[in-house]
PDB file of C-alpha atoms in Angstrom:
ATOM      1  CA  MET A  48     102.672  81.575  53.231  1.00 48.00           C
ATOM      2  CA  ARG A  49     106.158  80.553  53.775  1.00 51.00           C
ATOM      3  CA  VAL A  50     108.552  82.608  56.025  1.00 48.00           C
ATOM      4  CA  ALA A  51     112.047  81.962  56.406  1.00 51.00           C
ATOM      5  CA  ILE A  52     113.123  81.170  59.818  1.00 50.00           C
ATOM      6  CA  PRO A  53     115.090  84.013  60.570  1.00 51.00           C
ATOM      7  CA  ILE A  54     112.347  86.333  59.654  1.00 49.00           C
ATOM      8  CA  ALA A  55     109.837  84.593  61.717  1.00 49.00           C
ATOM      9  CA  ALA A  56     112.136  84.662  64.490  1.00 50.00           C
ATOM     10  CA  ALA A  57     112.665  88.433  64.165  1.00 47.00           C
ATOM     11  CA  LEU A  58     108.737  89.030  64.138  1.00 48.00           C
ATOM     12  CA  ALA A  59     108.285  86.748  67.306  1.00 48.00           C
ATOM     13  CA  LEU A  60     110.923  89.004  68.850  1.00 49.00           C
ATOM     14  CA  GLY A  61     109.117  91.966  67.960  1.00 46.00           C
ATOM     15  CA  ALA A  62     106.069  90.653  69.469  1.00 48.00           C
ATOM     16  CA  ILE A  63     107.649  90.343  72.364  1.00 49.00           C
ATOM     17  CA  THR A  64     109.229  93.696  72.860  1.00 51.00           C
ATOM     18  CA  ALA A  65     106.044  95.485  71.936  1.00 57.00           C
ATOM     19  CA  ARG A  66     104.367  93.429  74.782  1.00 65.00           C
ATOM     20  CA  ALA A  67     104.085  94.795  78.275  1.00 78.00           C
ATOM     21  CA  GLU A  68     107.346  94.447  80.191  1.00 93.00           C
ATOM     22  CA  ARG A  69     108.246  94.555  83.882  1.00 96.00           C
ATOM     23  CA  PRO A  70     110.483  96.832  85.793  1.00 97.00           C
ATOM     24  CA  ALA A  71     112.948  93.940  86.166  1.00 97.00           C
ATOM     25  CA  ASP A  72     113.269  93.585  82.090  1.00 97.00           C
ATOM     26  CA  PHE A  73     114.169  97.595  82.364  1.00 98.00           C
ATOM     27  CA  GLU A  74     116.885  96.673  84.945  1.00 97.00           C
ATOM     28  CA  ALA A  75     118.400  94.002  82.873  1.00 97.00           C
ATOM     29  CA  ARG A  76     118.512  96.287  79.966  1.00 97.00           C
ATOM     30  CA  PHE A  77     120.016  99.341  81.710  1.00 98.00           C
ATOM     31  CA  ALA A  78     122.660  96.759  82.986  1.00 98.00           C
ATOM     32  CA  ALA A  79     123.536  95.422  79.794  1.00 97.00           C
ATOM     33  CA  GLU A  80     123.872  99.104  78.462  1.00 98.00           C
ATOM     34  CA  ALA A  81     125.932 100.202  81.402  1.00 98.00           C
ATOM     35  CA  ARG A  82     128.261  97.255  80.894  1.00 97.00           C
ATOM     36  CA  THR A  83     128.936  97.880  77.318  1.00 97.00           C
ATOM     37  CA  ALA A  84     129.740 101.567  78.216  1.00 96.00           C
ATOM     38  CA  ASP A  85     131.978 100.741  80.979  1.00 96.00           C
ATOM     39  CA  PRO A  86     133.688  97.055  81.634  1.00 95.00           C
ATOM     40  CA  ALA A  87     133.995  98.071  85.067  1.00 96.00           C
ATOM     41  CA  PHE A  88     130.286  98.562  85.816  1.00 97.00           C
ATOM     42  CA  ALA A  89     129.498  97.004  89.456  1.00 97.00           C
ATOM     43  CA  GLY A  90     125.969  97.021  89.421  1.00 97.00           C
ATOM     44  CA  PHE A  91     123.263  99.394  90.402  1.00 98.00           C
ATOM     45  CA  SER A  92     122.810 101.164  93.686  1.00 98.00           C
ATOM     46  CA  ALA A  93     119.477 102.325  95.335  1.00 98.00           C
ATOM     47  CA  GLU A  94     121.009 104.969  97.414  1.00 98.00           C
ATOM     48  CA  ARG A  95     122.782 106.530  94.540  1.00 98.00           C
ATOM     49  CA  GLY A  96     119.647 106.333  92.629  1.00 98.00           C
ATOM     50  CA  ARG A  97     117.871 108.378  95.470  1.00 98.00           C
ATOM     51  CA  ALA A  98     120.562 110.922  95.715  1.00 98.00           C
ATOM     52  CA  PHE A  99     120.222 111.494  91.910  1.00 98.00           C
ATOM     53  CA  PHE A 100     116.783 111.773  91.744  1.00 98.00           C
ATOM     54  CA  THR A 101     116.561 114.222  94.804  1.00 98.00           C
ATOM     55  CA  ASN A 102     119.426 116.370  93.391  1.00 97.00           C
ATOM     56  CA  ALA A 103     118.872 119.504  91.175  1.00 96.00           C
ATOM     57  CA  HIS A 104     122.504 118.912  89.744  1.00 95.00           C
ATOM     58  CA  GLY A 105     122.948 122.818  89.515  1.00 94.00           C
ATOM     59  CA  GLY A 106     119.702 123.728  87.779  1.00 94.00           C
ATOM     60  CA  ASP A 107     116.229 124.684  88.925  1.00 95.00           C
ATOM     61  CA  TRP A 108     114.454 121.393  88.686  1.00 97.00           C
ATOM     62  CA  SER A 109     115.303 118.002  90.369  1.00 98.00           C
ATOM     63  CA  CYS A 110     113.355 114.895  89.375  1.00 98.00           C
ATOM     64  CA  ALA A 111     111.619 115.336  92.586  1.00 98.00           C
ATOM     65  CA  SER A 112     110.195 118.792  91.771  1.00 98.00           C
ATOM     66  CA  CYS A 113     107.364 116.834  89.761  1.00 98.00           C
ATOM     67  CA  HIS A 114     107.795 113.255  91.232  1.00 98.00           C
ATOM     68  CA  ARG A 115     108.188 114.548  94.987  1.00 97.00           C
ATOM     69  CA  ASN A 116     110.952 113.105  97.174  1.00 97.00           C
ATOM     70  CA  ASP A 117     108.936 110.323  97.724  1.00 97.00           C
ATOM     71  CA  PRO A 118     107.694 109.041  94.266  1.00 97.00           C
ATOM     72  CA  SER A 119     105.232 106.295  95.479  1.00 96.00           C
ATOM     73  CA  VAL A 120     102.786 109.235  96.034  1.00 96.00           C
ATOM     74  CA  VAL A 121     101.079 111.462  93.647  1.00 97.00           C
ATOM     75  CA  GLY A 122     103.125 114.020  92.170  1.00 97.00           C
ATOM     76  CA  GLU A 123     102.197 117.490  90.583  1.00 96.00           C
ATOM     77  CA  HIS A 124     103.906 118.896  87.557  1.00 96.00           C
ATOM     78  CA  ILE A 125     105.786 121.893  88.691  1.00 95.00           C
ATOM     79  CA  VAL A 126     104.966 124.489  86.004  1.00 95.00           C
ATOM     80  CA  THR A 127     101.095 123.290  84.706  1.00 94.00           C
ATOM     81  CA  GLY A 128     100.120 121.939  88.479  1.00 91.00           C
ATOM     82  CA  LYS A 129      98.839 118.699  86.758  1.00 94.00           C
ATOM     83  CA  ARG A 130      98.542 115.597  88.725  1.00 94.00           C
ATOM     84  CA  ILE A 131     101.073 113.016  88.216  1.00 97.00           C
ATOM     85  CA  GLU A 132     100.552 109.379  89.152  1.00 97.00           C
ATOM     86  CA  PRO A 133     103.334 108.020  91.488  1.00 97.00           C
ATOM     87  CA  LEU A 134     106.669 106.460  89.587  1.00 98.00           C
ATOM     88  CA  ALA A 135     107.366 103.693  92.125  1.00 97.00           C
ATOM     89  CA  PRO A 136     106.012 100.407  90.336  1.00 97.00           C
ATOM     90  CA  SER A 137     104.700  99.200  93.789  1.00 97.00           C
ATOM     91  CA  ALA A 138     102.303 102.273  93.946  1.00 97.00           C
ATOM     92  CA  ASN A 139     101.600 102.318  89.953  1.00 97.00           C
ATOM     93  CA  ALA A 140     101.497  99.066  88.089  1.00 96.00           C
ATOM     94  CA  ALA A 141     101.511 101.003  84.610  1.00 96.00           C
ATOM     95  CA  ARG A 142     105.101 102.230  85.325  1.00 98.00           C
ATOM     96  CA  PHE A 143     107.901 100.446  83.678  1.00 98.00           C
ATOM     97  CA  THR A 144     105.931  98.167  81.406  1.00 97.00           C
ATOM     98  CA  ARG A 145     105.796 100.263  78.266  1.00 96.00           C
ATOM     99  CA  PRO A 146     109.492 100.771  76.570  1.00 95.00           C
ATOM    100  CA  ALA A 147     108.657 103.576  74.422  1.00 94.00           C
ATOM    101  CA  SER A 148     107.131 105.591  77.082  1.00 96.00           C
ATOM    102  CA  VAL A 149     110.102 105.110  79.431  1.00 97.00           C
ATOM    103  CA  ALA A 150     112.444 106.013  76.992  1.00 97.00           C
ATOM    104  CA  LYS A 151     110.517 108.981  75.820  1.00 97.00           C
ATOM    105  CA  TRP A 152     110.298 110.690  79.640  1.00 98.00           C
ATOM    106  CA  PHE A 153     113.877 109.637  80.508  1.00 98.00           C
ATOM    107  CA  GLN A 154     114.783 111.605  77.298  1.00 97.00           C
ATOM    108  CA  ARG A 155     112.622 114.561  77.884  1.00 97.00           C
ATOM    109  CA  ASN A 156     112.802 114.649  81.896  1.00 98.00           C
ATOM    110  CA  CYS A 157     116.827 114.303  81.814  1.00 98.00           C
ATOM    111  CA  ASN A 158     117.072 117.271  79.367  1.00 97.00           C
ATOM    112  CA  ASP A 159     114.848 119.364  81.423  1.00 97.00           C
ATOM    113  CA  VAL A 160     116.655 118.306  85.090  1.00 98.00           C
ATOM    114  CA  LEU A 161     120.432 117.756  83.503  1.00 97.00           C
ATOM    115  CA  GLN A 162     120.155 119.326  79.822  1.00 96.00           C
ATOM    116  CA  ARG A 163     121.751 116.057  78.663  1.00 97.00           C
ATOM    117  CA  ALA A 164     120.636 112.338  78.571  1.00 97.00           C
ATOM    118  CA  CYS A 165     120.868 110.154  81.505  1.00 98.00           C
ATOM    119  CA  THR A 166     123.369 107.272  81.353  1.00 98.00           C
ATOM    120  CA  ALA A 167     122.368 103.748  81.703  1.00 98.00           C
ATOM    121  CA  GLN A 168     124.062 103.739  85.155  1.00 98.00           C
ATOM    122  CA  GLU A 169     121.987 106.741  86.062  1.00 98.00           C
ATOM    123  CA  LYS A 170     118.715 105.310  84.754  1.00 98.00           C
ATOM    124  CA  GLY A 171     119.465 101.981  86.291  1.00 98.00           C
ATOM    125  CA  ASP A 172     120.375 103.358  89.842  1.00 98.00           C
ATOM    126  CA  VAL A 173     116.984 105.529  89.827  1.00 98.00           C
ATOM    127  CA  LEU A 174     114.918 102.222  88.941  1.00 98.00           C
ATOM    128  CA  ALA A 175     116.884 100.169  91.363  1.00 98.00           C
ATOM    129  CA  TRP A 176     115.650 102.925  93.981  1.00 98.00           C
ATOM    130  CA  LEU A 177     112.165 103.180  92.872  1.00 98.00           C
ATOM    131  CA  MET A 178     111.843  99.432  93.054  1.00 97.00           C
ATOM    132  CA  THR A 179     112.612  99.433  96.715  1.00 97.00           C
ATOM    133  CA  LEU A 180     109.900 101.967  97.604  1.00 96.00           C
ATOM    134  CA  PRO A 181     106.941 100.191  99.263  1.00 91.00           C
ATOM    135  CA  ALA A 182     103.552 101.168  97.965  1.00 81.00           C
ATOM    136  CA  LYS A 183     101.581 103.609 100.230  1.00 74.00           C
ATOM    137  CA  GLU A 184      98.018 104.605 100.807  1.00 60.00           C
ATOM    138  CA  THR A 185      97.628 107.856  99.663  1.00 52.00           C
ATOM    139  CA  ARG A 186      94.541 108.796  97.611  1.00 49.00           C
TER     140      ARG A 186
ATOM    141  CA  MET B 181      71.856 145.790  77.278  1.00 46.00           C
ATOM    142  CA  LYS B 182      69.489 146.541  74.596  1.00 48.00           C
ATOM    143  CA  LEU B 183      69.737 144.468  71.509  1.00 48.00           C
ATOM    144  CA  SER B 184      67.320 144.443  68.475  1.00 50.00           C
ATOM    145  CA  ILE B 185      65.694 140.987  68.236  1.00 48.00           C
ATOM    146  CA  PRO B 186      67.551 139.785  64.858  1.00 49.00           C
ATOM    147  CA  VAL B 187      70.864 140.534  66.230  1.00 47.00           C
ATOM    148  CA  ALA B 188      70.310 138.784  69.661  1.00 44.00           C
ATOM    149  CA  ALA B 189      69.230 135.841  67.492  1.00 44.00           C
ATOM    150  CA  ILE B 190      72.361 135.770  65.733  1.00 43.00           C
ATOM    151  CA  LEU B 191      74.274 136.012  68.859  1.00 43.00           C
ATOM    152  CA  LEU B 192      72.462 133.289  70.514  1.00 42.00           C
ATOM    153  CA  VAL B 193      73.152 130.983  67.418  1.00 41.00           C
ATOM    154  CA  SER B 194      76.425 131.478  67.152  1.00 43.00           C
ATOM    155  CA  SER B 195      77.428 131.806  70.594  1.00 45.00           C
ATOM    156  CA  ALA B 196      80.286 129.641  72.086  1.00 47.00           C
ATOM    157  CA  SER B 197      77.946 128.029  74.575  1.00 45.00           C
ATOM    158  CA  ALA B 198      75.456 126.618  71.870  1.00 42.00           C
ATOM    159  CA  ALA B 199      78.374 125.149  70.061  1.00 51.00           C
ATOM    160  CA  GLU B 200      80.023 124.158  73.382  1.00 49.00           C
ATOM    161  CA  SER B 201      77.424 121.608  74.474  1.00 45.00           C
ATOM    162  CA  LYS B 202      77.757 119.114  71.424  1.00 51.00           C
ATOM    163  CA  ARG B 203      81.497 118.727  70.766  1.00 68.00           C
ATOM    164  CA  ALA B 204      83.235 115.516  69.145  1.00 77.00           C
ATOM    165  CA  PRO B 205      85.451 113.925  71.928  1.00 86.00           C
ATOM    166  CA  LEU B 206      89.124 114.341  71.926  1.00 95.00           C
ATOM    167  CA  PRO B 207      91.041 111.494  69.933  1.00 96.00           C
ATOM    168  CA  PRO B 208      92.810 109.181  72.175  1.00 95.00           C
ATOM    169  CA  ALA B 209      96.266 109.529  70.300  1.00 95.00           C
ATOM    170  CA  TYR B 210      96.115 113.259  70.755  1.00 97.00           C
ATOM    171  CA  VAL B 211      95.216 112.978  74.449  1.00 96.00           C
ATOM    172  CA  GLU B 212      98.029 110.571  75.047  1.00 95.00           C
ATOM    173  CA  GLU B 213     100.392 112.761  73.251  1.00 97.00           C
ATOM    174  CA  CYS B 214      99.482 116.032  74.381  1.00 98.00           C
ATOM    175  CA  GLY B 215      97.242 115.572  77.626  1.00 97.00           C
ATOM    176  CA  SER B 216     100.176 114.222  80.010  1.00 96.00           C
ATOM    177  CA  CYS B 217     101.636 117.628  81.169  1.00 97.00           C
ATOM    178  CA  HIS B 218      98.754 119.743  81.022  1.00 97.00           C
ATOM    179  CA  VAL B 219      94.641 119.031  79.825  1.00 96.00           C
ATOM    180  CA  ALA B 220      94.743 118.257  76.046  1.00 97.00           C
ATOM    181  CA  PHE B 221      93.701 121.738  74.619  1.00 98.00           C
ATOM    182  CA  PRO B 222      90.966 121.276  71.767  1.00 97.00           C
ATOM    183  CA  GLY B 223      92.010 121.911  68.216  1.00 97.00           C
ATOM    184  CA  ARG B 224      89.259 124.847  68.248  1.00 97.00           C
ATOM    185  CA  MET B 225      91.472 126.899  70.679  1.00 97.00           C
ATOM    186  CA  LEU B 226      93.732 127.727  68.104  1.00 98.00           C
ATOM    187  CA  ASP B 227      94.122 128.253  64.273  1.00 98.00           C
ATOM    188  CA  ALA B 228      96.306 126.109  61.864  1.00 98.00           C
ATOM    189  CA  ALA B 229      99.181 128.632  61.918  1.00 98.00           C
ATOM    190  CA  SER B 230      99.391 128.751  65.605  1.00 98.00           C
ATOM    191  CA  TRP B 231      99.267 124.908  65.940  1.00 98.00           C
ATOM    192  CA  GLN B 232     101.932 124.397  63.302  1.00 98.00           C
ATOM    193  CA  ALA B 233     104.369 126.655  65.547  1.00 98.00           C
ATOM    194  CA  VAL B 234     103.552 124.898  68.776  1.00 98.00           C
ATOM    195  CA  ILE B 235     104.325 121.575  66.917  1.00 97.00           C
ATOM    196  CA  GLY B 236     107.298 123.026  65.452  1.00 97.00           C
ATOM    197  CA  GLY B 237     108.949 123.776  68.882  1.00 97.00           C
ATOM    198  CA  LEU B 238     108.022 120.844  70.997  1.00 97.00           C
ATOM    199  CA  SER B 239     111.842 120.450  71.762  1.00 95.00           C
ATOM    200  CA  GLN B 240     111.714 123.850  73.766  1.00 96.00           C
ATOM    201  CA  HIS B 241     108.053 124.059  74.531  1.00 98.00           C
ATOM    202  CA  PHE B 242     107.188 126.705  77.267  1.00 97.00           C
ATOM    203  CA  GLY B 243     110.494 125.591  79.247  1.00 95.00           C
ATOM    204  CA  VAL B 244     110.075 122.217  79.076  1.00 97.00           C
ATOM    205  CA  ASP B 245     111.317 119.149  76.393  1.00 98.00           C
ATOM    206  CA  ALA B 246     108.112 117.695  75.058  1.00 98.00           C
ATOM    207  CA  SER B 247     109.845 116.353  71.757  1.00 96.00           C
ATOM    208  CA  VAL B 248     108.341 113.415  70.316  1.00 95.00           C
ATOM    209  CA  ASP B 249     109.239 111.016  67.248  1.00 94.00           C
ATOM    210  CA  ALA B 250     107.444 112.087  63.771  1.00 95.00           C
ATOM    211  CA  LYS B 251     105.547 108.938  63.673  1.00 95.00           C
ATOM    212  CA  THR B 252     103.649 109.616  66.945  1.00 94.00           C
ATOM    213  CA  LEU B 253     103.097 113.523  65.952  1.00 96.00           C
ATOM    214  CA  GLU B 254     101.527 112.348  62.650  1.00 96.00           C
ATOM    215  CA  PRO B 255      97.881 111.983  64.342  1.00 97.00           C
ATOM    216  CA  VAL B 256      98.617 114.950  66.568  1.00 97.00           C
ATOM    217  CA  ARG B 257      99.099 117.378  63.469  1.00 97.00           C
ATOM    218  CA  ALA B 258      96.315 115.682  61.736  1.00 97.00           C
ATOM    219  CA  TYR B 259      93.865 116.194  64.400  1.00 97.00           C
ATOM    220  CA  LEU B 260      94.992 119.776  65.229  1.00 97.00           C
ATOM    221  CA  GLU B 261      95.011 120.984  61.674  1.00 96.00           C
ATOM    222  CA  GLY B 262      91.706 119.443  61.166  1.00 96.00           C
ATOM    223  CA  SER B 263      89.851 121.234  63.945  1.00 96.00           C
ATOM    224  CA  ALA B 264      92.029 124.176  63.851  1.00 97.00           C
ATOM    225  CA  ARG B 265      89.914 127.396  64.679  1.00 97.00           C
ATOM    226  CA  ARG B 266      88.938 129.294  61.508  1.00 96.00           C
ATOM    227  CA  LYS B 267      89.323 132.811  62.828  1.00 96.00           C
ATOM    228  CA  PRO B 268      93.066 133.742  62.943  1.00 97.00           C
ATOM    229  CA  THR B 269      94.859 133.593  66.503  1.00 98.00           C
ATOM    230  CA  ALA B 270      97.831 136.016  65.311  1.00 97.00           C
ATOM    231  CA  GLY B 271      99.229 138.381  67.722  1.00 95.00           C
ATOM    232  CA  ALA B 272      99.216 142.260  66.986  1.00 94.00           C
ATOM    233  CA  ASP B 273     102.573 141.593  64.992  1.00 95.00           C
ATOM    234  CA  GLY B 274     100.850 138.981  62.642  1.00 95.00           C
ATOM    235  CA  GLN B 275     102.747 136.143  63.905  1.00 97.00           C
ATOM    236  CA  PRO B 276     100.923 133.105  65.116  1.00 98.00           C
ATOM    237  CA  LEU B 277     100.209 133.117  69.198  1.00 98.00           C
ATOM    238  CA  LEU B 278     101.434 130.177  70.839  1.00 98.00           C
ATOM    239  CA  ARG B 279      99.553 130.418  73.995  1.00 98.00           C
ATOM    240  CA  ILE B 280      95.501 130.340  73.611  1.00 98.00           C
ATOM    241  CA  THR B 281      95.792 132.397  76.888  1.00 97.00           C
ATOM    242  CA  GLU B 282      96.962 135.196  74.749  1.00 97.00           C
ATOM    243  CA  THR B 283      94.295 135.091  72.173  1.00 97.00           C
ATOM    244  CA  ARG B 284      91.679 138.010  71.898  1.00 97.00           C
ATOM    245  CA  TRP B 285      88.861 135.338  72.082  1.00 97.00           C
ATOM    246  CA  PHE B 286      90.340 133.754  75.146  1.00 97.00           C
ATOM    247  CA  VAL B 287      90.928 137.244  76.852  1.00 96.00           C
ATOM    248  CA  HIS B 288      87.185 138.260  75.846  1.00 97.00           C
ATOM    249  CA  GLU B 289      85.541 135.052  77.170  1.00 96.00           C
ATOM    250  CA  HIS B 290      87.477 135.589  80.511  1.00 96.00           C
ATOM    251  CA  ASP B 291      86.759 139.049  81.213  1.00 95.00           C
ATOM    252  CA  GLU B 292      84.633 138.242  84.146  1.00 93.00           C
ATOM    253  CA  VAL B 293      86.967 136.038  86.194  1.00 95.00           C
ATOM    254  CA  PRO B 294      87.340 137.752  89.389  1.00 94.00           C
ATOM    255  CA  SER B 295      91.018 139.467  90.224  1.00 93.00           C
ATOM    256  CA  ARG B 296      91.416 137.096  93.024  1.00 94.00           C
ATOM    257  CA  LEU B 297      91.749 134.257  90.729  1.00 95.00           C
ATOM    258  CA  ARG B 298      93.978 136.164  87.991  1.00 93.00           C
ATOM    259  CA  PRO B 299      97.843 136.048  87.829  1.00 91.00           C
ATOM    260  CA  GLY B 300      98.939 138.577  91.076  1.00 93.00           C
ATOM    261  CA  GLY B 301      95.370 137.784  92.808  1.00 93.00           C
ATOM    262  CA  ALA B 302      95.239 136.333  96.364  1.00 93.00           C
ATOM    263  CA  GLU B 303      94.133 132.986  94.953  1.00 93.00           C
ATOM    264  CA  ALA B 304      95.594 133.102  91.463  1.00 92.00           C
ATOM    265  CA  VAL B 305      94.986 130.229  89.028  1.00 92.00           C
ATOM    266  CA  LYS B 306      97.172 129.825  86.212  1.00 91.00           C
ATOM    267  CA  PRO B 307      94.928 131.026  83.159  1.00 93.00           C
ATOM    268  CA  ALA B 308      96.478 127.539  81.219  1.00 94.00           C
ATOM    269  CA  GLU B 309      95.442 125.433  84.163  1.00 93.00           C
ATOM    270  CA  CYS B 310      91.727 125.387  82.329  1.00 96.00           C
ATOM    271  CA  GLY B 311      90.587 122.473  84.537  1.00 94.00           C
ATOM    272  CA  ALA B 312      90.776 124.388  87.892  1.00 94.00           C
ATOM    273  CA  CYS B 313      87.562 126.128  86.725  1.00 96.00           C
ATOM    274  CA  HIS B 314      86.198 124.023  83.648  1.00 96.00           C
ATOM    275  CA  GLN B 315      85.190 120.991  85.276  1.00 95.00           C
ATOM    276  CA  GLN B 316      85.244 118.773  81.936  1.00 95.00           C
ATOM    277  CA  ALA B 317      88.123 120.251  80.645  1.00 95.00           C
ATOM    278  CA  ALA B 318      90.083 116.908  80.163  1.00 93.00           C
ATOM    279  CA  THR B 319      87.251 115.656  78.063  1.00 93.00           C
ATOM    280  CA  GLY B 320      87.334 118.576  75.992  1.00 94.00           C
ATOM    281  CA  SER B 321      84.416 120.117  77.062  1.00 93.00           C
ATOM    282  CA  TYR B 322      84.023 123.830  78.112  1.00 95.00           C
ATOM    283  CA  ALA B 323      80.386 124.396  78.292  1.00 94.00           C
ATOM    284  CA  GLU B 324      79.100 126.640  80.690  1.00 94.00           C
ATOM    285  CA  ARG B 325      77.272 124.513  82.876  1.00 94.00           C
ATOM    286  CA  ASP B 326      80.517 122.710  83.657  1.00 94.00           C
ATOM    287  CA  ILE B 327      82.001 126.069  84.842  1.00 96.00           C
ATOM    288  CA  GLN B 328      82.685 126.088  88.678  1.00 95.00           C
ATOM    289  CA  MET B 329      85.174 128.774  89.943  1.00 92.00           C
ATOM    290  CA  PRO B 330      87.269 127.687  92.881  1.00 90.00           C
ATOM    291  CA  ARG B 331      85.588 128.692  96.064  1.00 85.00           C
ATOM    292  CA  LYS B 332      86.556 131.965  98.136  1.00 80.00           C
ATOM    293  CA  GLY B 333      89.305 130.564 100.767  1.00 72.00           C
ATOM    294  CA  ALA B 334      89.617 127.015  99.243  1.00 64.00           C
ATOM    295  CA  THR B 335      93.053 125.864  99.450  1.00 52.00           C
ATOM    296  CA  ARG B 336      94.736 124.925  96.365  1.00 50.00           C
TER     297      ARG B 336
END
């Protein structure tokens, strides 16, 4: 079978995006999106991410309502009580490895907390903070 | 309670317990999509019309956004409709119920749950938190032998 080179390249790219990624890959992508949205983009801030995560933004819930103020420990769904594994990558190696999962949950959870989508800046700030959290022995 | 023997035999054969012991496992794609915020409820808990109503309203699902793209939803819909309860689970108004916990069969099966564990009770458990009493709920099994109620005074 012969495949034109651009198609082969696209297939290879597709294979790469479907593969497990690392948190840093997400950070790089959010940075690129943030720069497109605002040419004055000046990087992410873990402190801003922490404040964003623990703030209810005028509604009933914050991100911390389900993921805790310290998301390196196990959380609990505020309505159903179901256990939620830690969000910090150091405490849970599965976090920020699957693009479809990350996109889906940012969309749902931002709608629940802010009644709108999160911006790339906000997502990157949160991730920058999560990446600073050390793992804990808490099970 | 007195039952004539044939009636008792029929009740035994058709009892939920007998059927509860030999259930097919839940499909992984269903558990992945519908088991992240609560246990994945088995298809046999609601009829097809109820499941269609649940699936049709995922962007506003009991106060949270559970929306999902059409491609991911397809195996979920196929499983739920294929394993749905045959007996209707409509409310008094004839509309499909969205909550398992409001169906007649559920209320009937749970009429012996002690009041301390009911909503408003001292150690209330949310009725939809099936796993609090059904130890194997996450696997889709609700067999009687796997029921263990939270003990009195157990802090939850």
